[in-house]
Structure formats: C-alpha cells, structure tokens
PDB file of C-alpha atoms in Angstrom:
ATOM      1  CA  MET A 484     -32.361  13.631 111.049  1.00  0.00           C
ATOM      2  CA  PHE A 485     -31.154  10.063 110.255  1.00  0.00           C
ATOM      3  CA  THR A 486     -29.790   9.333 106.950  1.00  0.00           C
ATOM      4  CA  LYS A 487     -31.464   7.045 104.344  1.00  0.00           C
ATOM      5  CA  GLU A 488     -28.843   4.334 105.222  1.00  0.00           C
ATOM      6  CA  HIS A 489     -29.940   4.536 108.960  1.00  0.00           C
ATOM      7  CA  LEU A 490     -33.437   4.251 108.070  1.00  0.00           C
ATOM      8  CA  GLU A 491     -32.815   1.141 105.890  1.00  0.00           C
ATOM      9  CA  HIS A 492     -30.767  -0.160 108.661  1.00  0.00           C
ATOM     10  CA  PHE A 493     -33.791   0.096 111.009  1.00  0.00           C
ATOM     11  CA  LYS A 494     -35.846  -2.113 108.892  1.00  0.00           C
ATOM     12  CA  THR A 495     -33.552  -5.041 109.454  1.00  0.00           C
ATOM     13  CA  LYS A 496     -33.787  -5.309 113.344  1.00  0.00           C
ATOM     14  CA  GLN A 497     -36.178  -4.685 116.092  1.00  0.00           C
ATOM     15  CA  VAL A 498     -36.158  -1.005 116.944  1.00  0.00           C
ATOM     16  CA  PHE A 499     -36.677   0.315 120.675  1.00  0.00           C
ATOM     17  CA  ILE A 500     -36.967   3.967 121.652  1.00  0.00           C
ATOM     18  CA  HIS A 501     -35.826   4.463 125.273  1.00  0.00           C
ATOM     19  CA  THR A 502     -36.529   7.301 127.568  1.00  0.00           C
ATOM     20  CA  HIS A 503     -34.546   7.837 130.755  1.00  0.00           C
ATOM     21  CA  ASP A 504     -35.727   6.273 134.019  1.00  0.00           C
ATOM     22  CA  PHE A 505     -38.871   7.721 135.579  1.00  0.00           C
ATOM     23  CA  PRO A 506     -39.753   9.560 132.364  1.00  0.00           C
ATOM     24  CA  ASP A 507     -41.209  13.093 132.267  1.00  0.00           C
ATOM     25  CA  PRO A 508     -43.602  14.603 129.665  1.00  0.00           C
ATOM     26  CA  ASP A 509     -40.561  15.724 127.293  1.00  0.00           C
ATOM     27  CA  ALA A 510     -39.218  12.165 127.229  1.00  0.00           C
ATOM     28  CA  PHE A 511     -42.551  10.478 126.441  1.00  0.00           C
ATOM     29  CA  ALA A 512     -43.523  13.196 123.942  1.00  0.00           C
ATOM     30  CA  SER A 513     -40.003  12.867 122.139  1.00  0.00           C
ATOM     31  CA  ALA A 514     -40.332   9.017 121.974  1.00  0.00           C
ATOM     32  CA  PHE A 515     -43.842   9.254 120.821  1.00  0.00           C
ATOM     33  CA  GLY A 516     -43.039  11.841 118.042  1.00  0.00           C
ATOM     34  CA  LEU A 517     -40.029   9.799 116.898  1.00  0.00           C
ATOM     35  CA  GLN A 518     -42.104   6.645 116.826  1.00  0.00           C
ATOM     36  CA  SER A 519     -44.601   8.362 114.577  1.00  0.00           C
ATOM     37  CA  LEU A 520     -41.856   9.713 112.359  1.00  0.00           C
ATOM     38  CA  LEU A 521     -40.279   6.277 111.979  1.00  0.00           C
ATOM     39  CA  LYS A 522     -43.749   4.768 111.130  1.00  0.00           C
ATOM     40  CA  HIS A 523     -44.099   7.312 108.349  1.00  0.00           C
ATOM     41  CA  TYR A 524     -40.939   5.460 106.820  1.00  0.00           C
ATOM     42  CA  GLY A 525     -42.449   1.961 107.334  1.00  0.00           C
ATOM     43  CA  ILE A 526     -40.558   1.318 110.533  1.00  0.00           C
ATOM     44  CA  ASN A 527     -42.235  -0.063 113.536  1.00  0.00           C
ATOM     45  CA  SER A 528     -40.752   0.741 117.097  1.00  0.00           C
ATOM     46  CA  THR A 529     -41.504   0.068 120.725  1.00  0.00           C
ATOM     47  CA  ILE A 530     -41.219   2.703 123.397  1.00  0.00           C
ATOM     48  CA  CYS A 531     -39.594   1.754 126.500  1.00  0.00           C
ATOM     49  CA  TYR A 532     -38.950   3.346 129.947  1.00  0.00           C
ATOM     50  CA  GLY A 533     -37.117   2.443 133.244  1.00  0.00           C
ATOM     51  CA  GLY A 534     -38.421   2.932 136.742  1.00  0.00           C
ATOM     52  CA  VAL A 535     -42.169   3.576 136.969  1.00  0.00           C
ATOM     53  CA  ILE A 536     -44.550   6.274 135.831  1.00  0.00           C
ATOM     54  CA  GLU A 537     -44.992   8.387 139.032  1.00  0.00           C
ATOM     55  CA  ARG A 538     -47.481  10.985 138.179  1.00  0.00           C
ATOM     56  CA  SER A 539     -51.226  10.896 137.487  1.00  0.00           C
ATOM     57  CA  SER A 540     -50.611  13.710 135.015  1.00  0.00           C
ATOM     58  CA  LEU A 541     -48.309  11.426 133.112  1.00  0.00           C
ATOM     59  CA  TYR A 542     -51.018   8.641 132.860  1.00  0.00           C
ATOM     60  CA  LYS A 543     -53.274  11.435 131.716  1.00  0.00           C
ATOM     61  CA  MET A 544     -50.926  12.483 128.962  1.00  0.00           C
ATOM     62  CA  LEU A 545     -50.446   8.835 127.746  1.00  0.00           C
ATOM     63  CA  ASN A 546     -54.190   8.238 127.565  1.00  0.00           C
ATOM     64  CA  GLU A 547     -55.148  11.496 126.056  1.00  0.00           C
ATOM     65  CA  PHE A 548     -52.661  11.161 123.194  1.00  0.00           C
ATOM     66  CA  SER A 549     -52.850   7.340 122.901  1.00  0.00           C
ATOM     67  CA  ILE A 550     -49.140   6.819 123.739  1.00  0.00           C
ATOM     68  CA  LYS A 551     -48.285   3.098 124.271  1.00  0.00           C
ATOM     69  CA  ALA A 552     -44.919   2.389 126.252  1.00  0.00           C
ATOM     70  CA  GLU A 553     -43.763  -0.774 128.091  1.00  0.00           C
ATOM     71  CA  GLN A 554     -41.716  -0.799 131.149  1.00  0.00           C
ATOM     72  CA  ARG A 555     -38.110  -1.748 130.491  1.00  0.00           C
ATOM     73  CA  ARG A 556     -36.919  -4.862 132.379  1.00  0.00           C
ATOM     74  CA  LYS A 557     -33.438  -5.047 133.552  1.00  0.00           C
ATOM     75  CA  ASN A 558     -31.193  -7.519 131.725  1.00  0.00           C
ATOM     76  CA  ASP A 559     -33.814  -7.666 128.802  1.00  0.00           C
ATOM     77  CA  THR A 560     -31.661  -9.666 126.358  1.00  0.00           C
ATOM     78  CA  ARG A 561     -33.618  -8.099 123.336  1.00  0.00           C
ATOM     79  CA  PHE A 562     -31.769  -4.902 123.640  1.00  0.00           C
ATOM     80  CA  THR A 563     -28.288  -6.202 123.040  1.00  0.00           C
ATOM     81  CA  THR A 564     -29.241  -7.571 119.524  1.00  0.00           C
ATOM     82  CA  SER A 565     -31.600  -4.660 118.556  1.00  0.00           C
ATOM     83  CA  ILE A 566     -31.491  -1.054 117.485  1.00  0.00           C
ATOM     84  CA  ASN A 567     -31.712   1.298 120.428  1.00  0.00           C
ATOM     85  CA  ILE A 568     -32.534   4.885 120.147  1.00  0.00           C
ATOM     86  CA  LEU A 569     -32.191   7.073 123.298  1.00  0.00           C
ATOM     87  CA  VAL A 570     -34.305  10.254 123.477  1.00  0.00           C
ATOM     88  CA  ASP A 571     -34.028  12.873 126.128  1.00  0.00           C
ATOM     89  CA  SER A 572     -31.118  10.839 127.665  1.00  0.00           C
ATOM     90  CA  GLN A 573     -27.620   9.626 127.341  1.00  0.00           C
ATOM     91  CA  LEU A 574     -25.457   6.703 128.053  1.00  0.00           C
ATOM     92  CA  ASN A 575     -23.375   6.735 131.348  1.00  0.00           C
ATOM     93  CA  ASN A 576     -26.058   8.977 133.099  1.00  0.00           C
ATOM     94  CA  SER A 577     -27.445   8.179 136.440  1.00  0.00           C
ATOM     95  CA  ASN A 578     -31.093   8.363 134.784  1.00  0.00           C
ATOM     96  CA  LEU A 579     -30.423   5.528 132.431  1.00  0.00           C
ATOM     97  CA  SER A 580     -29.889   1.996 134.014  1.00  0.00           C
ATOM     98  CA  PHE A 581     -29.824  -0.535 131.345  1.00  0.00           C
ATOM     99  CA  ASN A 582     -27.411  -2.283 128.950  1.00  0.00           C
ATOM    100  CA  PRO A 583     -28.283  -1.200 125.387  1.00  0.00           C
ATOM    101  CA  GLY A 584     -25.743  -3.166 123.339  1.00  0.00           C
ATOM    102  CA  GLU A 585     -23.706  -1.515 120.631  1.00  0.00           C
ATOM    103  CA  ASP A 586     -26.303  -0.293 118.063  1.00  0.00           C
ATOM    104  CA  VAL A 587     -27.124   2.774 119.894  1.00  0.00           C
ATOM    105  CA  TYR A 588     -28.257   6.048 118.615  1.00  0.00           C
ATOM    106  CA  CYS A 589     -28.908   9.290 120.713  1.00  0.00           C
ATOM    107  CA  ILE A 590     -31.286  12.329 120.439  1.00  0.00           C
ATOM    108  CA  ASP A 591     -30.879  14.570 123.468  1.00  0.00           C
ATOM    109  CA  HIS A 592     -30.657  18.180 124.607  1.00  0.00           C
ATOM    110  CA  HIS A 593     -28.713  17.769 127.869  1.00  0.00           C
ATOM    111  CA  PRO A 594     -25.086  18.707 128.107  1.00  0.00           C
ATOM    112  CA  VAL A 595     -22.477  15.842 127.785  1.00  0.00           C
ATOM    113  CA  PHE A 596     -20.743  14.971 131.042  1.00  0.00           C
ATOM    114  CA  ILE A 597     -19.355  11.659 130.255  1.00  0.00           C
ATOM    115  CA  LYS A 598     -18.564  10.822 126.614  1.00  0.00           C
ATOM    116  CA  ALA A 599     -19.941   7.731 125.099  1.00  0.00           C
ATOM    117  CA  ASN A 600     -19.968   6.064 121.610  1.00  0.00           C
ATOM    118  CA  TYR A 601     -23.021   6.155 119.407  1.00  0.00           C
ATOM    119  CA  VAL A 602     -23.612   5.029 115.993  1.00  0.00           C
ATOM    120  CA  TRP A 603     -25.239   8.495 115.393  1.00  0.00           C
ATOM    121  CA  LYS A 604     -26.085  11.348 117.645  1.00  0.00           C
ATOM    122  CA  ASP A 605     -28.042  14.653 117.600  1.00  0.00           C
ATOM    123  CA  ILE A 606     -27.267  16.358 121.009  1.00  0.00           C
ATOM    124  CA  ARG A 607     -28.127  19.993 121.050  1.00  0.00           C
ATOM    125  CA  ALA A 608     -28.263  22.733 123.707  1.00  0.00           C
ATOM    126  CA  VAL A 609     -32.024  23.675 123.509  1.00  0.00           C
ATOM    127  CA  GLY A 610     -34.803  23.936 126.016  1.00  0.00           C
ATOM    128  CA  ALA A 611     -36.567  20.589 125.092  1.00  0.00           C
ATOM    129  CA  CYS A 612     -35.829  17.385 123.280  1.00  0.00           C
ATOM    130  CA  ALA A 613     -39.449  17.732 121.828  1.00  0.00           C
ATOM    131  CA  SER A 614     -38.142  20.638 119.949  1.00  0.00           C
ATOM    132  CA  ILE A 615     -35.550  18.517 118.046  1.00  0.00           C
ATOM    133  CA  ILE A 616     -38.189  15.933 117.181  1.00  0.00           C
ATOM    134  CA  ILE A 617     -40.558  18.739 115.821  1.00  0.00           C
ATOM    135  CA  SER A 618     -37.620  19.914 113.657  1.00  0.00           C
ATOM    136  CA  TYR A 619     -37.322  16.577 112.117  1.00  0.00           C
ATOM    137  CA  PHE A 620     -40.857  16.721 110.969  1.00  0.00           C
ATOM    138  CA  LYS A 621     -40.466  20.277 109.690  1.00  0.00           C
ATOM    139  CA  GLU A 622     -37.195  19.563 107.759  1.00  0.00           C
ATOM    140  CA  ALA A 623     -38.773  16.438 106.070  1.00  0.00           C
ATOM    141  CA  ASN A 624     -42.258  18.241 105.398  1.00  0.00           C
ATOM    142  CA  ILE A 625     -43.936  15.325 107.092  1.00  0.00           C
ATOM    143  CA  PRO A 626     -47.438  15.984 108.620  1.00  0.00           C
ATOM    144  CA  MET A 627     -48.112  15.299 112.189  1.00  0.00           C
ATOM    145  CA  SER A 628     -51.227  13.690 113.753  1.00  0.00           C
ATOM    146  CA  ARG A 629     -53.083  15.939 116.305  1.00  0.00           C
ATOM    147  CA  ASP A 630     -51.995  13.601 119.035  1.00  0.00           C
ATOM    148  CA  VAL A 631     -48.427  13.628 118.192  1.00  0.00           C
ATOM    149  CA  ALA A 632     -48.461  17.460 117.757  1.00  0.00           C
ATOM    150  CA  SER A 633     -50.172  17.763 121.160  1.00  0.00           C
ATOM    151  CA  ALA A 634     -47.891  15.622 122.984  1.00  0.00           C
ATOM    152  CA  LEU A 635     -44.745  17.407 121.608  1.00  0.00           C
ATOM    153  CA  CYS A 636     -46.392  20.704 122.418  1.00  0.00           C
ATOM    154  CA  TYR A 637     -46.942  19.522 126.091  1.00  0.00           C
ATOM    155  CA  GLY A 638     -43.451  18.169 126.418  1.00  0.00           C
ATOM    156  CA  LEU A 639     -41.990  21.340 125.128  1.00  0.00           C
ATOM    157  CA  LYS A 640     -43.926  23.605 127.521  1.00  0.00           C
ATOM    158  CA  MET A 641     -43.221  21.394 130.562  1.00  0.00           C
ATOM    159  CA  ASP A 642     -39.428  21.129 129.982  1.00  0.00           C
ATOM    160  CA  THR A 643     -39.087  24.849 129.471  1.00  0.00           C
ATOM    161  CA  ASN A 644     -41.458  25.578 132.307  1.00  0.00           C
ATOM    162  CA  ASP A 645     -43.707  27.560 129.943  1.00  0.00           C
ATOM    163  CA  PHE A 646     -40.619  29.157 128.266  1.00  0.00           C
ATOM    164  CA  ASN A 647     -39.145  30.536 131.494  1.00  0.00           C
ATOM    165  CA  ARG A 648     -36.362  27.997 131.766  1.00  0.00           C
ATOM    166  CA  GLY A 649     -33.713  27.277 129.271  1.00  0.00           C
ATOM    167  CA  CYS A 650     -35.717  28.339 126.393  1.00  0.00           C
ATOM    168  CA  THR A 651     -34.031  29.243 123.110  1.00  0.00           C
ATOM    169  CA  SER A 652     -35.237  30.874 119.862  1.00  0.00           C
ATOM    170  CA  PHE A 653     -35.242  27.427 118.410  1.00  0.00           C
ATOM    171  CA  ASP A 654     -37.738  26.241 120.959  1.00  0.00           C
ATOM    172  CA  ILE A 655     -40.014  29.122 120.304  1.00  0.00           C
ATOM    173  CA  GLU A 656     -39.792  28.564 116.490  1.00  0.00           C
ATOM    174  CA  MET A 657     -40.629  24.824 116.887  1.00  0.00           C
ATOM    175  CA  PHE A 658     -43.682  25.641 119.358  1.00  0.00           C
ATOM    176  CA  ASN A 659     -45.085  27.880 116.667  1.00  0.00           C
ATOM    177  CA  GLU A 660     -44.724  25.009 114.189  1.00  0.00           C
ATOM    178  CA  VAL A 661     -46.442  22.394 116.423  1.00  0.00           C
ATOM    179  CA  PHE A 662     -49.175  24.859 117.638  1.00  0.00           C
ATOM    180  CA  LYS A 663     -50.654  24.881 114.254  1.00  0.00           C
ATOM    181  CA  CYS A 664     -51.846  21.294 114.376  1.00  0.00           C
ATOM    182  CA  CYS A 665     -52.180  20.531 118.248  1.00  0.00           C
ATOM    183  CA  ASP A 666     -55.207  20.392 120.369  1.00  0.00           C
ATOM    184  CA  TYR A 667     -54.043  23.205 122.712  1.00  0.00           C
ATOM    185  CA  ASP A 668     -57.125  23.157 124.945  1.00  0.00           C
ATOM    186  CA  THR A 669     -56.159  19.538 125.974  1.00  0.00           C
ATOM    187  CA  VAL A 670     -52.427  20.573 126.301  1.00  0.00           C
ATOM    188  CA  THR A 671     -53.496  23.510 128.670  1.00  0.00           C
ATOM    189  CA  TYR A 672     -55.758  21.111 130.729  1.00  0.00           C
ATOM    190  CA  ILE A 673     -53.167  18.615 131.448  1.00  0.00           C
ATOM    191  CA  ASN A 674     -50.621  21.373 132.138  1.00  0.00           C
ATOM    192  CA  GLN A 675     -52.911  22.952 134.693  1.00  0.00           C
ATOM    193  CA  ASN A 676     -53.512  19.744 136.602  1.00  0.00           C
ATOM    194  CA  GLN A 677     -50.010  18.611 137.618  1.00  0.00           C
ATOM    195  CA  LEU A 678     -50.749  18.148 141.434  1.00  0.00           C
ATOM    196  CA  VAL A 679     -52.964  15.917 143.609  1.00  0.00           C
ATOM    197  CA  LEU A 680     -53.790  16.642 147.227  1.00  0.00           C
ATOM    198  CA  ASP A 681     -51.336  14.164 148.709  1.00  0.00           C
ATOM    199  CA  ASP A 682     -48.462  16.215 147.154  1.00  0.00           C
ATOM    200  CA  PHE A 683     -49.057  19.097 149.573  1.00  0.00           C
ATOM    201  CA  ASN A 684     -47.544  16.905 152.408  1.00  0.00           C
ATOM    202  CA  ALA A 685     -44.215  16.905 150.477  1.00  0.00           C
ATOM    203  CA  PHE A 686     -44.562  20.605 149.780  1.00  0.00           C
ATOM    204  CA  SER A 687     -45.168  21.231 153.502  1.00  0.00           C
ATOM    205  CA  VAL A 688     -42.322  19.273 154.705  1.00  0.00           C
ATOM    206  CA  ALA A 689     -39.928  20.856 152.146  1.00  0.00           C
ATOM    207  CA  ILE A 690     -40.877  24.331 153.198  1.00  0.00           C
ATOM    208  CA  LYS A 691     -40.536  23.528 156.834  1.00  0.00           C
ATOM    209  CA  ASN A 692     -37.013  21.797 156.289  1.00  0.00           C
ATOM    210  CA  ILE A 693     -35.543  24.437 154.116  1.00  0.00           C
ATOM    211  CA  LYS A 694     -31.998  25.644 155.042  1.00  0.00           C
ATOM    212  CA  THR A 695     -30.377  28.500 153.552  1.00  0.00           C
ATOM    213  CA  HIS A 696     -26.637  29.318 153.114  1.00  0.00           C
ATOM    214  CA  GLY A 697     -26.084  32.528 151.403  1.00  0.00           C
ATOM    215  CA  HIS A 698     -28.353  32.380 148.308  1.00  0.00           C
ATOM    216  CA  PHE A 699     -28.452  28.530 148.318  1.00  0.00           C
ATOM    217  CA  GLY A 700     -31.595  26.800 149.603  1.00  0.00           C
ATOM    218  CA  PHE A 701     -31.403  23.167 150.782  1.00  0.00           C
ATOM    219  CA  SER A 702     -34.424  21.068 151.663  1.00  0.00           C
ATOM    220  CA  TYR A 703     -34.649  17.358 152.679  1.00  0.00           C
ATOM    221  CA  ILE A 704     -37.824  15.459 152.147  1.00  0.00           C
ATOM    222  CA  PRO A 705     -37.289  12.329 154.341  1.00  0.00           C
ATOM    223  CA  PHE A 706     -39.606   9.957 152.790  1.00  0.00           C
ATOM    224  CA  LYS A 707     -40.186   8.433 149.291  1.00  0.00           C
ATOM    225  CA  CYS A 708     -41.107  11.028 146.944  1.00  0.00           C
ATOM    226  CA  PRO A 709     -41.484  10.834 143.129  1.00  0.00           C
ATOM    227  CA  SER A 710     -38.663  12.423 141.281  1.00  0.00           C
ATOM    228  CA  THR A 711     -40.865  14.594 139.198  1.00  0.00           C
ATOM    229  CA  LEU A 712     -42.556  16.002 142.452  1.00  0.00           C
ATOM    230  CA  VAL A 713     -38.969  16.788 143.845  1.00  0.00           C
ATOM    231  CA  ALA A 714     -38.266  18.706 140.732  1.00  0.00           C
ATOM    232  CA  ILE A 715     -41.609  20.594 140.913  1.00  0.00           C
ATOM    233  CA  ILE A 716     -40.792  21.591 144.637  1.00  0.00           C
ATOM    234  CA  SER A 717     -37.332  22.627 143.603  1.00  0.00           C
ATOM    235  CA  ASP A 718     -38.794  24.981 141.072  1.00  0.00           C
ATOM    236  CA  PHE A 719     -41.209  26.172 143.667  1.00  0.00           C
ATOM    237  CA  LEU A 720     -38.733  26.974 146.247  1.00  0.00           C
ATOM    238  CA  LEU A 721     -36.665  28.912 143.684  1.00  0.00           C
ATOM    239  CA  SER A 722     -39.475  31.439 143.518  1.00  0.00           C
ATOM    240  CA  THR A 723     -38.446  32.789 146.880  1.00  0.00           C
ATOM    241  CA  GLU A 724     -36.655  36.158 146.580  1.00  0.00           C
ATOM    242  CA  GLU A 725     -33.798  35.219 148.907  1.00  0.00           C
ATOM    243  CA  VAL A 726     -32.923  31.906 147.042  1.00  0.00           C
ATOM    244  CA  LYS A 727     -30.996  31.766 143.889  1.00  0.00           C
ATOM    245  CA  VAL A 728     -30.105  28.098 143.770  1.00  0.00           C
ATOM    246  CA  THR A 729     -32.099  25.185 145.207  1.00  0.00           C
ATOM    247  CA  ILE A 730     -31.173  21.682 146.146  1.00  0.00           C
ATOM    248  CA  VAL A 731     -34.076  19.400 147.038  1.00  0.00           C
ATOM    249  CA  TYR A 732     -33.600  15.717 147.729  1.00  0.00           C
ATOM    250  CA  SER A 733     -35.617  12.768 148.965  1.00  0.00           C
ATOM    251  CA  MET A 734     -35.567   9.061 149.133  1.00  0.00           C
ATOM    252  CA  LEU A 735     -36.331   7.048 145.991  1.00  0.00           C
ATOM    253  CA  ASP A 736     -36.347   3.297 146.683  1.00  0.00           C
ATOM    254  CA  ASP A 737     -32.924   2.537 147.871  1.00  0.00           C
ATOM    255  CA  VAL A 738     -31.185   5.818 146.562  1.00  0.00           C
ATOM    256  CA  VAL A 739     -31.368   9.563 147.182  1.00  0.00           C
ATOM    257  CA  LYS A 740     -32.837  11.675 144.376  1.00  0.00           C
ATOM    258  CA  CYS A 741     -31.376  15.325 144.005  1.00  0.00           C
ATOM    259  CA  SER A 742     -32.887  18.083 142.014  1.00  0.00           C
ATOM    260  CA  VAL A 743     -31.049  21.349 141.542  1.00  0.00           C
ATOM    261  CA  ARG A 744     -32.319  24.553 140.121  1.00  0.00           C
ATOM    262  CA  SER A 745     -30.384  27.839 139.454  1.00  0.00           C
ATOM    263  CA  GLU A 746     -31.322  31.265 138.269  1.00  0.00           C
ATOM    264  CA  ASP A 747     -27.840  32.571 139.031  1.00  0.00           C
ATOM    265  CA  PRO A 748     -25.977  32.695 135.643  1.00  0.00           C
ATOM    266  CA  ALA A 749     -22.797  32.269 137.468  1.00  0.00           C
ATOM    267  CA  ILE A 750     -23.775  28.788 138.806  1.00  0.00           C
ATOM    268  CA  HIS A 751     -24.310  26.072 136.370  1.00  0.00           C
ATOM    269  CA  ALA A 752     -26.602  23.656 137.943  1.00  0.00           C
ATOM    270  CA  GLY A 753     -25.528  20.536 135.857  1.00  0.00           C
ATOM    271  CA  LYS A 754     -21.867  21.248 136.634  1.00  0.00           C
ATOM    272  CA  LEU A 755     -22.518  21.819 140.302  1.00  0.00           C
ATOM    273  CA  ILE A 756     -24.464  18.542 140.989  1.00  0.00           C
ATOM    274  CA  HIS A 757     -21.954  16.694 138.810  1.00  0.00           C
ATOM    275  CA  GLU A 758     -19.033  18.092 141.044  1.00  0.00           C
ATOM    276  CA  ALA A 759     -20.929  17.681 144.268  1.00  0.00           C
ATOM    277  CA  LEU A 760     -21.942  14.101 143.748  1.00  0.00           C
ATOM    278  CA  THR A 761     -18.633  12.733 142.190  1.00  0.00           C
ATOM    279  CA  GLY A 762     -17.533   9.746 144.359  1.00  0.00           C
ATOM    280  CA  ILE A 763     -20.980   9.091 145.967  1.00  0.00           C
ATOM    281  CA  GLY A 764     -23.235   9.219 142.985  1.00  0.00           C
ATOM    282  CA  ASN A 765     -23.892  10.571 139.683  1.00  0.00           C
ATOM    283  CA  GLY A 766     -25.485  13.837 138.305  1.00  0.00           C
ATOM    284  CA  GLY A 767     -25.638  16.378 135.627  1.00  0.00           C
ATOM    285  CA  GLY A 768     -27.909  18.628 133.588  1.00  0.00           C
ATOM    286  CA  HIS A 769     -28.691  21.935 132.166  1.00  0.00           C
ATOM    287  CA  PRO A 770     -27.211  25.465 133.280  1.00  0.00           C
ATOM    288  CA  THR A 771     -30.661  26.205 135.071  1.00  0.00           C
ATOM    289  CA  MET A 772     -31.913  22.716 135.966  1.00  0.00           C
ATOM    290  CA  ALA A 773     -30.169  19.270 136.763  1.00  0.00           C
ATOM    291  CA  GLY A 774     -30.625  16.090 138.739  1.00  0.00           C
ATOM    292  CA  GLY A 775     -28.795  13.114 140.135  1.00  0.00           C
ATOM    293  CA  ILE A 776     -28.647  10.202 142.549  1.00  0.00           C
ATOM    294  CA  ILE A 777     -26.546   9.322 145.607  1.00  0.00           C
ATOM    295  CA  TYR A 778     -25.864   5.663 145.520  1.00  0.00           C
ATOM    296  CA  LYS A 779     -27.096   3.077 148.123  1.00  0.00           C
ATOM    297  CA  GLU A 780     -23.646   2.115 148.972  1.00  0.00           C
ATOM    298  CA  SER A 781     -22.607   5.766 149.735  1.00  0.00           C
ATOM    299  CA  LEU A 782     -25.810   6.296 151.875  1.00  0.00           C
ATOM    300  CA  ALA A 783     -24.737   3.475 154.043  1.00  0.00           C
ATOM    301  CA  LYS A 784     -21.434   5.308 154.934  1.00  0.00           C
ATOM    302  CA  MET A 785     -23.242   8.717 155.847  1.00  0.00           C
ATOM    303  CA  GLN A 786     -24.083   9.510 159.424  1.00  0.00           C
ATOM    304  CA  ASP A 787     -25.431  12.961 158.743  1.00  0.00           C
ATOM    305  CA  LEU A 788     -27.025  12.974 155.215  1.00  0.00           C
ATOM    306  CA  GLU A 789     -28.298  16.471 155.333  1.00  0.00           C
ATOM    307  CA  GLY A 790     -24.928  17.899 156.669  1.00  0.00           C
ATOM    308  CA  GLU A 791     -23.091  15.959 154.031  1.00  0.00           C
ATOM    309  CA  ILE A 792     -24.999  17.161 151.167  1.00  0.00           C
ATOM    310  CA  ILE A 793     -24.887  20.696 152.300  1.00  0.00           C
ATOM    311  CA  LYS A 794     -21.103  20.487 152.603  1.00  0.00           C
ATOM    312  CA  ARG A 795     -20.524  18.757 149.333  1.00  0.00           C
ATOM    313  CA  PHE A 796     -22.558  21.313 147.271  1.00  0.00           C
ATOM    314  CA  LEU A 797     -21.032  24.294 149.032  1.00  0.00           C
ATOM    315  CA  ASP A 798     -17.559  22.850 148.556  1.00  0.00           C
ATOM    316  CA  ALA A 799     -18.274  22.031 144.882  1.00  0.00           C
ATOM    317  CA  TYR A 800     -19.572  25.630 144.406  1.00  0.00           C
ATOM    318  CA  GLN A 801     -16.086  26.933 145.861  1.00  0.00           C
ATOM    319  CA  ARG A 802     -14.035  24.600 143.643  1.00  0.00           C
ATOM    320  CA  LEU A 803     -15.970  25.695 140.507  1.00  0.00           C
ATOM    321  CA  GLY A 804     -15.539  29.278 141.337  1.00  0.00           C
TER     322      GLY A 804
END
C-alpha cells in the first residue's frame, strides 16, 4: 500500500487512475476499488480508460456498481502534470497507449516484459489485480461499500475464469475477504450474462477457421471483433481435448488483436506471444493467458496474414524450447 508520504503527495495534484486500453472487469474493478480507497484518505481521483467499452456486460457492471469513468483522450495535457496511477497495466505495453508524464505509480499482476521507471510500484504474480486492491483494504482495516466489494469480487472471478486460470492461494484468501460484504447475487447475474446473440457469428467463424498444428490451435476472425470477445473465444477453443494452446486473432480498427491461451505448463503464453510478435507488434501476459497486437505498418507488408502468424508462433515455440 502507498506510504503516508505518497498519500500526502496525492493531495497536492490532480490524480488519475488509468486502466489499460479496452478495459476488462478486473481493470475497472481495480480502478474503482482504488478510487474508493483514496477517497477514504480524502483524495479525489478520476478513472480513465483508453479505447472503448466493447461489451454490454461491462456497461452493466458500471451501471450496477455506480462506477464512473471517462474515456482517455490522446495527447491530453493534464496527464503530464498530474499524478497517474496505472492499475492492471504497465508502461511500454501494447495495451496502454498514452503519455503519462513522470509522476507514475503502478499496481499490476502481469509479468514484466519491458522495464519502466515508476515512483512506486506493486507488481505481483497473482490471478487478478483486484486481489491486490482487496488486500489494501484488509491491511488498513478499511471497510468496503457493497458496490466496491461486488465490483472487486466480479473482477477477481472474471480474470481467474472462476478460479480456473492463474489462481493462487492469495486470490482465494482475498475472495473470501470480499465475499463477506458483496452482493453475490448481482455478481452471479452479470457473470452469467456475458454474451449477446451477435457474438455467435464470431464463434461460428472461429470454429470454422480453426487450424491445428500439433497441439496448437489457430483461428482467424476476419472482421472487427471486440478484444474481450476474442479472449472469450480463445478460452472456448481451449476446451477442446486436442488443443493445448490457442491463438485467436481478429481485426481491431487498424491493427490485429491476438489472444493466446495455454494449458500446457511447458508453454508460457506471455513469453510465446512476446517472442512471436517482436518486430511486428507487441505482446505479453501470464503463463496461461496473454494478448498483443500487430501494428498497422507491419500488416501492410504481409501478403499472407494467417500463414505469417502461424509461422511466427511455431518458430517462437521452437526458439523458446
């Protein structure tokens, strides 16, 4: 948790809490929890996100738990002279595209692929960033509102795929802590209503286009598809018995968004995508789940997108041993 000196410093400037671009439930929950925590110490803050909110379930989350967030504008000059706290994200990653200035703090649970300088950081190898935020409330013995507890519970459940992905004993402990004061019926309701009917078109195309190479499964969705849906489909394809690693990718504005899932302990999803996209994009993540993008400039040079991606990931796998 921040020191007393940090908290006093936060009272001297405008404070922004930043999620990564195209935020997911864990990012919003963590930002909302941190905002509430700072408010306890008399510090006002603004939650910001890049990209857009892609899923109706996210709007439902924001509405149900009264979370207010503003879309981050590129080249917003306020950030360079303010205090910027990154949650569920890090500098130099493909999912954070803005200039935060120098007064930057970081709370995250992703592996570090590119080092960056922070005034202060708390980066832990746990299942959800929400778990870290919950621990701050517990350590300081600060009560949570029902909305904050419910949002953090939902974010934790989603990022660990209901405790089936990247979950640690710390996440279980923090879930038990937040369960005491959350509205679990609402959490369950949002959790069970993730898809809309239009999503099944992307599922259908992804299933039809799957190509297997050994225990790798590749699938290209050749139209614009929300990054969160690409991740859901990647999880879905991993449920097939023959596939142990999935790489699902689709267009997202003028870039290609890639989602990788691995249930093979010998294949680190984050290292795999980082190695595969070096030189044409950027990527990283956890041992079991990761994401990245291929830059617009790189796409213009590719004559066979599917063939190039398959080759890059298989070659990266060979290099990583």
